[in-house]
Short mmCIF file of C-alpha atoms and ligand atoms in Angstrom, two decimals:
data_model
loop_
_atom_site.label_atom_id
_atom_site.label_comp_id
_atom_site.label_asym_id
_atom_site.label_seq_id
_atom_site.Cartn_x
_atom_site.Cartn_y
_atom_site.Cartn_z
CA UNK K 1 -49.32 -23.42 -10.19
CA UNK K 2 -46.78 -22.33 -7.62
CA UNK K 3 -46.12 -24.91 -4.94
CA UNK K 4 -46.68 -23.90 -1.31
CA UNK K 5 -42.94 -23.86 -0.57
CA UNK K 6 -42.33 -21.47 -3.50
CA UNK K 7 -45.19 -19.24 -2.37
CA UNK K 8 -43.76 -19.13 1.15
CA UNK K 9 -40.38 -18.18 -0.25
CA UNK K 10 -41.85 -15.29 -2.27
CA UNK K 11 -43.73 -14.07 0.80
CA UNK K 12 -40.58 -14.14 2.88
CA UNK K 13 -38.60 -12.37 0.12
CA UNK K 14 -41.27 -9.67 0.16
CA UNK K 15 -41.19 -9.31 3.93
CA UNK K 16 -37.41 -9.15 3.98
CA UNK K 17 -37.34 -6.48 1.32
CA UNK K 18 -39.82 -4.39 3.38
CA UNK K 19 -37.84 -4.79 6.58
CA UNK K 20 -34.41 -4.18 5.12
CA UNK K 21 -34.57 -1.24 2.79
CA UNK K 22 -30.89 -0.59 3.55
CA UNK K 23 -28.08 -3.00 2.95
CA UNK K 24 -25.50 -3.04 5.67
CA UNK K 25 -21.87 -2.53 4.75
CA UNK K 26 -20.04 -5.80 4.82
CA UNK K 27 -16.56 -7.11 5.07
CA UNK K 28 -15.13 -8.23 1.75
CA UNK K 29 -12.17 -9.74 3.54
CA UNK K 30 -14.65 -12.57 3.95
CA UNK K 31 -14.86 -15.07 1.12
CA UNK K 32 -18.10 -15.68 -0.74
CA UNK K 33 -17.35 -19.25 -1.67
CA UNK K 34 -16.22 -20.33 1.76
CA UNK K 35 -19.63 -19.24 3.07
CA UNK K 36 -21.52 -21.01 0.33
CA UNK K 37 -22.95 -24.49 -0.03
CA UNK K 38 -22.66 -24.30 -3.85
CA UNK K 39 -19.78 -23.24 -6.13
CA UNK K 40 -19.45 -19.53 -6.83
CA UNK K 41 -17.74 -18.69 -10.07
CA UNK K 42 -16.41 -15.78 -12.06
CA UNK K 43 -15.42 -15.16 -15.65
CA UNK K 44 -11.74 -14.29 -15.88
CA UNK K 45 -9.26 -12.93 -18.37
CA UNK K 46 -5.50 -13.56 -18.26
CA UNK K 47 -4.86 -10.14 -16.71
CA UNK K 48 -6.95 -11.14 -13.69
CA UNK K 49 -4.14 -13.46 -12.61
CA UNK K 50 -1.41 -10.78 -12.49
CA UNK K 51 0.45 -10.85 -9.19
CA UNK K 52 -0.15 -8.00 -6.78
CA UNK K 53 -3.33 -6.75 -8.42
CA UNK K 54 -6.70 -6.24 -6.78
CA UNK K 55 -8.23 -8.40 -9.57
CA UNK K 56 -6.17 -11.38 -8.49
CA UNK K 57 -6.86 -10.79 -4.82
CA UNK K 58 -10.63 -10.73 -5.51
CA UNK K 59 -10.82 -13.74 -7.82
CA UNK K 60 -8.68 -15.84 -5.48
CA UNK K 61 -10.52 -14.90 -2.32
CA UNK K 62 -14.12 -14.75 -3.44
CA UNK K 63 -14.66 -17.45 -6.06
CA UNK K 64 -13.98 -21.18 -6.31
CA UNK K 65 -14.90 -21.70 -9.96
CA UNK K 66 -13.39 -19.93 -12.97
CA UNK K 67 -14.79 -19.59 -16.49
CA UNK K 68 -12.48 -18.16 -19.18
CA UNK K 69 -14.30 -15.11 -20.52
CA UNK K 70 -12.66 -15.22 -23.96
CA UNK K 71 -9.53 -17.29 -24.36
CA UNK K 72 -11.20 -20.71 -24.69
CA UNK K 73 -13.40 -19.56 -27.56
CA UNK K 74 -12.75 -21.01 -31.05
CA UNK K 75 -10.97 -17.92 -32.49
CA UNK K 76 -8.53 -17.96 -29.62
CA UNK K 77 -7.94 -21.70 -29.15
CA UNK K 78 -8.09 -22.76 -32.80
CA UNK K 79 -6.85 -19.77 -34.85
CA UNK K 80 -5.77 -21.74 -37.96
CA UNK K 81 -7.08 -25.02 -39.31
CA UNK K 82 -4.00 -26.95 -38.26
CA UNK K 83 -2.94 -24.77 -35.34
CA UNK K 84 -4.20 -24.85 -31.78
CA UNK K 85 -3.06 -22.15 -29.41
CA UNK K 86 -2.52 -23.77 -26.02
CA UNK K 87 -0.01 -21.70 -23.99
CA UNK K 88 -2.24 -18.90 -22.64
CA UNK K 89 -5.12 -21.31 -22.02
CA UNK K 90 -2.86 -23.84 -20.29
CA UNK K 91 -1.42 -21.11 -18.12
CA UNK K 92 -4.87 -19.97 -17.00
CA UNK K 93 -6.04 -23.50 -16.35
CA UNK K 94 -2.90 -24.46 -14.44
CA UNK K 95 -3.22 -21.34 -12.33
CA UNK K 96 -6.86 -22.17 -11.53
CA UNK K 97 -6.04 -25.74 -10.58
CA UNK K 98 -3.07 -24.65 -8.45
CA UNK K 99 -5.53 -22.53 -6.46
CA UNK K 100 -8.01 -25.44 -6.17
CA UNK K 101 -10.56 -23.73 -8.40
CA UNK K 102 -12.99 -25.59 -10.62
CA UNK K 103 -12.53 -24.66 -14.29
CA UNK K 104 -15.56 -24.43 -16.55
CA UNK K 105 -14.74 -24.64 -20.27
CA UNK K 106 -16.45 -21.95 -22.37
CA UNK K 107 -17.18 -22.55 -25.20
CA UNK K 108 -16.55 -25.30 -27.76
CA UNK K 109 -19.06 -23.97 -30.28
CA UNK K 110 -20.63 -20.59 -30.92
CA UNK K 111 -21.66 -18.50 -33.91
CA UNK K 112 -19.48 -15.66 -32.59
CA UNK K 113 -15.74 -15.38 -32.03
CA UNK K 114 -15.01 -17.94 -34.74
CA UNK K 115 -11.69 -17.91 -36.58
CA UNK K 116 -11.87 -16.73 -40.18
CA UNK K 117 -10.63 -20.05 -41.57
CA UNK K 118 -13.60 -21.79 -39.93
CA UNK K 119 -16.14 -19.29 -41.26
CA UNK K 120 -14.66 -19.67 -44.75
CA UNK K 121 -14.19 -23.44 -44.61
CA UNK K 122 -14.99 -25.15 -47.94
CA UNK K 123 -16.32 -28.67 -48.02
CA UNK K 124 -19.36 -30.88 -48.23
CA UNK K 125 -21.39 -31.76 -45.16
CA UNK K 126 -19.22 -34.80 -44.35
CA UNK K 127 -16.12 -32.58 -44.44
CA UNK K 128 -17.78 -29.98 -42.22
CA UNK K 129 -18.70 -32.70 -39.79
CA UNK K 130 -15.13 -34.03 -39.77
CA UNK K 131 -13.86 -30.49 -39.13
CA UNK K 132 -16.34 -30.04 -36.26
CA UNK K 133 -15.24 -33.37 -34.77
CA UNK K 134 -11.54 -32.51 -34.98
CA UNK K 135 -12.18 -29.10 -33.42
CA UNK K 136 -14.13 -30.47 -30.47
CA UNK K 137 -12.12 -33.61 -29.85
CA UNK K 138 -8.67 -32.01 -30.11
CA UNK K 139 -9.69 -29.46 -27.48
CA UNK K 140 -11.44 -31.95 -25.19
CA UNK K 141 -8.49 -34.37 -25.40
CA UNK K 142 -5.99 -31.64 -24.65
CA UNK K 143 -7.76 -30.57 -21.44
CA UNK K 144 -9.11 -34.00 -20.46
CA UNK K 145 -9.16 -34.57 -16.70
CA UNK K 146 -8.50 -30.89 -15.99
CA UNK K 147 -11.50 -29.16 -17.55
CA UNK K 148 -14.28 -31.27 -16.08
CA UNK K 149 -17.22 -29.44 -17.62
CA UNK K 150 -17.81 -27.74 -20.95
CA UNK K 151 -20.28 -25.39 -22.52
CA UNK K 152 -20.44 -27.52 -25.65
CA UNK K 153 -22.80 -25.20 -27.47
CA UNK K 154 -23.58 -21.55 -26.87
CA UNK K 155 -26.65 -19.60 -28.03
CA UNK K 156 -27.96 -21.85 -30.81
CA UNK K 157 -31.49 -20.36 -30.81
CA UNK K 158 -33.07 -17.14 -32.01
CA UNK K 159 -35.44 -15.20 -29.80
CA UNK K 160 -38.48 -16.57 -31.70
CA UNK K 161 -37.45 -20.13 -30.83
CA UNK K 162 -36.13 -21.02 -34.28
CA UNK K 163 -32.69 -22.50 -34.71
CA UNK K 164 -30.04 -19.90 -35.45
CA UNK K 165 -28.74 -20.13 -39.00
CA UNK K 166 -25.12 -20.56 -37.90
CA UNK K 167 -22.41 -21.95 -40.16
CA UNK K 168 -22.92 -25.28 -38.37
CA UNK K 169 -26.60 -25.45 -39.20
CA UNK K 170 -26.01 -24.27 -42.78
CA UNK K 171 -23.37 -26.89 -43.56
CA UNK K 172 -24.24 -29.86 -41.36
CA UNK K 173 -27.93 -29.31 -40.61
CA UNK K 174 -29.73 -29.26 -37.25
CA UNK K 175 -28.09 -32.57 -36.30
CA UNK K 176 -24.84 -30.66 -35.67
CA UNK K 177 -26.13 -30.18 -32.12
CA UNK K 178 -26.36 -33.82 -31.15
CA UNK K 179 -23.13 -34.53 -33.04
CA UNK K 180 -21.30 -31.88 -31.01
CA UNK K 181 -22.40 -33.44 -27.73
CA UNK K 182 -21.52 -36.96 -28.90
CA UNK K 183 -18.06 -35.84 -30.10
CA UNK K 184 -17.33 -34.12 -26.78
CA UNK K 185 -18.48 -37.18 -24.84
CA UNK K 186 -16.39 -39.56 -26.96
CA UNK K 187 -13.30 -37.44 -26.27
CA UNK K 188 -13.93 -37.15 -22.54
CA UNK K 189 -16.64 -39.45 -21.20
CA UNK K 190 -16.27 -38.00 -17.68
CA UNK K 191 -16.92 -34.38 -18.68
CA UNK K 192 -20.19 -32.66 -17.71
CA UNK K 193 -21.68 -31.20 -20.89
CA UNK K 194 -23.80 -28.05 -20.97
CA UNK K 195 -25.97 -26.11 -23.38
CA UNK K 196 -25.65 -22.39 -22.55
CA UNK K 197 -27.95 -19.53 -23.63
CA UNK K 198 -29.39 -16.13 -22.64
CA UNK K 199 -32.98 -14.99 -22.04
CA UNK K 200 -34.15 -18.51 -21.23
CA UNK K 201 -36.07 -17.25 -18.20
CA UNK K 202 -37.38 -14.06 -19.82
CA UNK K 203 -38.42 -15.49 -23.17
CA UNK K 204 -40.74 -18.49 -22.99
CA UNK K 205 -40.71 -19.10 -26.76
CA UNK K 206 -36.97 -19.56 -26.67
CA UNK K 207 -37.14 -21.59 -23.45
CA UNK K 208 -39.79 -23.91 -24.93
CA UNK K 209 -37.57 -24.52 -27.95
CA UNK K 210 -34.56 -25.35 -25.78
CA UNK K 211 -36.64 -27.57 -23.48
CA UNK K 212 -38.00 -29.51 -26.42
CA UNK K 213 -34.51 -29.90 -27.92
CA UNK K 214 -33.17 -31.22 -24.63
CA UNK K 215 -36.10 -33.55 -24.10
CA UNK K 216 -35.49 -34.94 -27.57
CA UNK K 217 -31.73 -35.36 -26.97
CA UNK K 218 -32.35 -37.10 -23.66
CA UNK K 219 -34.91 -39.47 -25.16
CA UNK K 220 -32.24 -40.55 -27.64
CA UNK K 221 -29.54 -40.87 -24.95
CA UNK K 222 -27.44 -38.05 -26.36
CA UNK K 223 -25.06 -37.02 -23.55
CA UNK K 224 -26.18 -33.65 -22.18
CA UNK K 225 -25.98 -32.99 -18.46
CA UNK K 226 -26.49 -29.33 -17.74
CA UNK K 227 -28.10 -26.06 -18.73
CA UNK K 228 -26.35 -22.70 -18.55
CA UNK K 229 -28.91 -20.00 -17.83
CA UNK K 230 -26.75 -16.98 -18.56
CA UNK K 231 -28.66 -14.56 -16.30
CA UNK K 232 -27.76 -11.30 -17.99
CA UNK K 233 -30.71 -9.77 -16.15
CA UNK K 234 -31.69 -6.38 -14.81
CA UNK K 235 -33.25 -4.90 -11.70
CA UNK K 236 -36.55 -4.72 -13.65
CA UNK K 237 -36.86 -8.14 -15.27
CA UNK K 238 -37.28 -11.07 -15.45
CA UNK K 239 -39.45 -11.44 -12.34
CA UNK K 240 -38.46 -13.77 -9.53
CA UNK K 241 -41.42 -16.03 -10.34
CA UNK K 242 -40.24 -16.43 -13.91
CA UNK K 243 -36.65 -17.15 -12.85
CA UNK K 244 -37.80 -19.78 -10.34
CA UNK K 245 -40.02 -21.55 -12.84
CA UNK K 246 -37.31 -21.59 -15.55
CA UNK K 247 -34.83 -23.20 -13.14
CA UNK K 248 -37.45 -25.74 -12.16
CA UNK K 249 -38.31 -26.62 -15.72
CA UNK K 250 -34.67 -27.45 -16.45
CA UNK K 251 -33.82 -29.41 -13.32
CA UNK K 252 -36.98 -31.43 -13.84
CA UNK K 253 -35.42 -32.53 -17.14
CA UNK K 254 -32.59 -33.94 -15.02
CA UNK K 255 -30.11 -31.17 -15.88
CA UNK K 256 -27.69 -29.46 -13.56
CA UNK K 257 -28.51 -25.75 -13.48
CA UNK K 258 -25.67 -23.25 -13.92
CA UNK K 259 -26.50 -19.56 -13.55
CA UNK K 260 -23.59 -19.14 -15.86
CA UNK K 261 -23.04 -15.46 -16.69
CA UNK K 262 -24.79 -13.48 -14.01
CA UNK K 263 -24.81 -9.69 -14.05
CA UNK K 264 -27.63 -7.35 -13.04
CA UNK K 265 -28.04 -4.27 -15.17
CA UNK K 266 -29.19 -1.02 -13.57
CA UNK K 267 -29.82 0.59 -16.91
CA UNK K 268 -31.19 -1.91 -19.45
CA UNK K 269 -32.88 0.81 -21.51
CA UNK K 270 -29.66 2.77 -21.91
CA UNK K 271 -30.96 6.02 -20.39
CA UNK K 272 -28.97 8.86 -18.85
CA UNK K 273 -28.91 7.66 -15.29
CA UNK K 274 -27.65 8.85 -11.96
CA UNK K 275 -26.11 6.10 -9.87
CA UNK K 276 -28.19 6.37 -6.71
CA UNK K 277 -28.18 4.32 -3.55
CA UNK K 278 -31.77 3.37 -4.38
CA UNK K 279 -30.67 1.69 -7.62
CA UNK K 280 -27.85 -0.13 -5.84
CA UNK K 281 -30.28 -1.36 -3.18
CA UNK K 282 -32.63 -2.66 -5.87
CA UNK K 283 -29.76 -4.50 -7.47
CA UNK K 284 -28.77 -5.96 -4.10
CA UNK K 285 -32.32 -7.10 -3.48
CA UNK K 286 -32.51 -8.78 -6.90
CA UNK K 287 -29.24 -10.59 -6.20
CA UNK K 288 -30.57 -11.71 -2.83
CA UNK K 289 -33.76 -13.07 -4.37
CA UNK K 290 -31.96 -14.90 -7.19
CA UNK K 291 -29.60 -16.50 -4.72
CA UNK K 292 -32.40 -17.66 -2.40
CA UNK K 293 -34.37 -19.02 -5.34
CA UNK K 294 -31.30 -20.86 -6.59
CA UNK K 295 -30.83 -22.44 -3.18
CA UNK K 296 -34.40 -23.77 -3.38
CA UNK K 297 -33.54 -26.12 -6.23
CA UNK K 298 -32.44 -29.61 -5.16
CA UNK K 299 -28.76 -29.76 -4.23
CA UNK K 300 -27.92 -32.37 -6.88
CA UNK K 301 -28.87 -29.85 -9.60
CA UNK K 302 -26.95 -26.87 -8.18
CA UNK K 303 -23.87 -26.62 -10.42
CA UNK K 304 -23.25 -23.08 -9.19
CA UNK K 305 -23.65 -19.37 -9.83
CA UNK K 306 -21.01 -17.70 -12.02
CA UNK K 307 -20.67 -13.91 -12.32
CA UNK K 308 -19.65 -12.49 -15.69
CA UNK K 309 -16.72 -10.64 -14.19
CA UNK K 310 -16.15 -9.21 -10.73
CA UNK K 311 -15.76 -5.44 -11.09
CA UNK K 312 -17.95 -2.96 -12.97
CA UNK K 313 -14.79 -1.60 -14.54
CA UNK K 314 -14.34 -4.78 -16.60
CA UNK K 315 -17.95 -5.64 -17.40
CA UNK K 316 -18.70 -6.32 -21.09
CA UNK K 317 -22.00 -4.38 -20.86
CA UNK K 318 -20.97 -0.67 -21.09
CA UNK K 319 -18.79 -1.18 -24.16
CA UNK K 320 -21.02 -3.73 -25.88
CA UNK K 321 -24.23 -1.73 -25.53
CA UNK K 322 -22.62 1.72 -25.39
CA UNK K 323 -24.37 2.64 -22.15
CA UNK K 324 -23.61 3.51 -18.58
CA UNK K 325 -24.10 0.51 -16.30
CA UNK K 326 -22.90 -1.07 -13.07
CA UNK K 327 -23.86 -4.73 -13.20
CA UNK K 328 -21.35 -6.57 -10.98
CA UNK K 329 -20.44 -7.22 -7.32
CA UNK K 330 -17.53 -4.74 -7.02
CA UNK K 331 -17.42 -1.13 -8.15
CA UNK K 332 -14.79 0.39 -10.44
CA UNK K 333 -12.57 0.99 -7.38
CA UNK K 334 -12.92 -2.67 -6.41
CA UNK K 335 -15.05 -1.84 -3.39
CA UNK K 336 -17.76 -4.37 -2.56
CA UNK K 337 -21.19 -3.04 -3.54
CA UNK K 338 -24.51 -3.61 -1.75
CA UNK K 339 -25.07 -6.41 -4.29
CA UNK K 340 -22.05 -8.21 -2.81
CA UNK K 341 -23.22 -7.71 0.77
CA UNK K 342 -26.74 -8.99 0.08
CA UNK K 343 -25.39 -11.96 -1.82
CA UNK K 344 -23.14 -12.82 1.12
CA UNK K 345 -26.11 -12.45 3.46
CA UNK K 346 -28.15 -14.89 1.34
CA UNK K 347 -25.58 -17.70 1.53
O1 G3I W 1 -8.82 -9.90 -28.71
C1 G3I W 1 -9.00 -8.54 -29.18
C2 G3I W 1 -7.76 -7.79 -28.92
O2 G3I W 1 -6.73 -8.33 -29.70
C3 G3I W 1 -8.03 -6.31 -29.28
O3 G3I W 1 -6.92 -5.55 -28.94
C4 G3I W 1 -9.26 -5.77 -28.53
C5 G3I W 1 -9.58 -4.34 -28.93
O4 G3I W 1 -10.94 -4.06 -28.69
O5 G3I W 1 -10.33 -6.58 -28.82
C6 G3I W 1 -10.12 -7.92 -28.40
O6 G3I W 1 -11.25 -8.69 -28.62
C7 G3I W 1 -12.38 -8.44 -27.79
C8 G3I W 1 -12.63 -9.64 -26.90
O7 G3I W 1 -13.83 -9.46 -26.18
C9 G3I W 1 -11.49 -9.90 -25.92
O8 G3I W 1 -11.34 -8.80 -25.07
C10 G3I W 1 -13.57 -8.19 -28.69
O9 G3I W 1 -13.38 -6.97 -29.40
C11 G3I W 1 -14.85 -8.13 -27.90
O10 G3I W 1 -15.94 -8.10 -28.79
C12 G3I W 1 -14.95 -9.36 -27.04
O11 G3I W 1 -16.14 -9.26 -26.27
C13 G3I W 1 -16.56 -10.45 -25.63
C14 G3I W 1 -17.89 -10.91 -26.18
O12 G3I W 1 -18.31 -12.07 -25.48
C15 G3I W 1 -17.80 -11.25 -27.66
O13 G3I W 1 -19.07 -11.46 -28.16
C16 G3I W 1 -16.72 -10.13 -24.15
O14 G3I W 1 -15.46 -9.80 -23.57
C17 G3I W 1 -17.32 -11.34 -23.42
O15 G3I W 1 -17.66 -10.96 -22.12
C18 G3I W 1 -18.57 -11.80 -24.13
O16 G3I W 1 -19.04 -12.96 -23.48
C19 G3I W 1 -20.27 -13.51 -23.95
C20 G3I W 1 -20.25 -14.99 -23.65
O17 G3I W 1 -19.09 -15.59 -24.19
C21 G3I W 1 -21.50 -15.68 -24.19
N1 G3I W 1 -22.69 -15.04 -23.68
C22 G3I W 1 -22.78 -13.61 -23.85
C23 G3I W 1 -21.53 -12.93 -23.27
C24 G3I W 1 -21.64 -11.44 -23.35
O18 G3I W 1 -21.65 -11.02 -24.70
#
């Protein structure tokens, strides 16, 4: 059952969308984060920090939390069994901290972007566990006190709610999950530890599986503090009701909620599309709704909203899915889109 306050919010979202079919132009010389009561983040690559570029200008001005899009993943940070690759990661982190940005570590474990040596590692389950521990703890120790939150584990579930048959599950068993969180906590007891996944609003089978995992971890005092709802969504789905109830389900478990990889596809079915103002307005309206819904969750659980990039020109979606799309706040010429203006208006 929707609570009265949630119902009122949906009614007002509806009224607002009737009244304001057009999004006003807005001034992107304003800063999103300085108008916001919660952190606003962006995924960045090393080239985003190059002096004199529009990328740098945008990430510095608009966002106060950075997530490394790729260079903190296992294949980049831990390319050989006995080699960790710190310089590029340290440079990004030091830059972020020099600009007073929060830095969100992504990601200690995944089934993707693993180094070959790790995929081909030979050993019994105790040796796999020792390797996992060294991987996690060497990284957490290195960045201790600077990276204050980590996605410990990324995308461990299949869409049907079963546990993904990753190398970790194959060689250590399902307990690799709790072990990963314990290892990270031992290395840095102050760090906020997240589980991060996609489709957790859209797909209730997958969400149920993650909720029951987290409930189980919490009952056994395994240190887990936050959920990353990736929010690779579209103008068509998931509905606002579904997004609101997913956020609620997780904060009621006592987890901080991170909308961790937000982008809003205009073309999820990969059709030949024409980029119309109507589509951009729909995208803006979806952004507005998601932001208002996020602000309805209790403050203590608002870890922040992070966009998976800032400009359409760098989004992962067109190349990954081989389709035309425009999912982010700025267009390919770095001009603020209606999505940006409506987001600003919602803050
Ligand atoms: O590093 C190589 C580089 O050496 C080479 O020249 C270049 C040529 O294509 O490829 C580079 O690697 C690419 C890497 O991004 C860094 O740019 C990979 O091919 C490419 O597959 C990789 O894509 C990343 C993807 O994760 C990998 O699955 C995307 O940028 C990144 O946005 C995406 O992020 C993930 C999150 O971590 C987890 N959630 C889903 C999200 C979207 O897939």
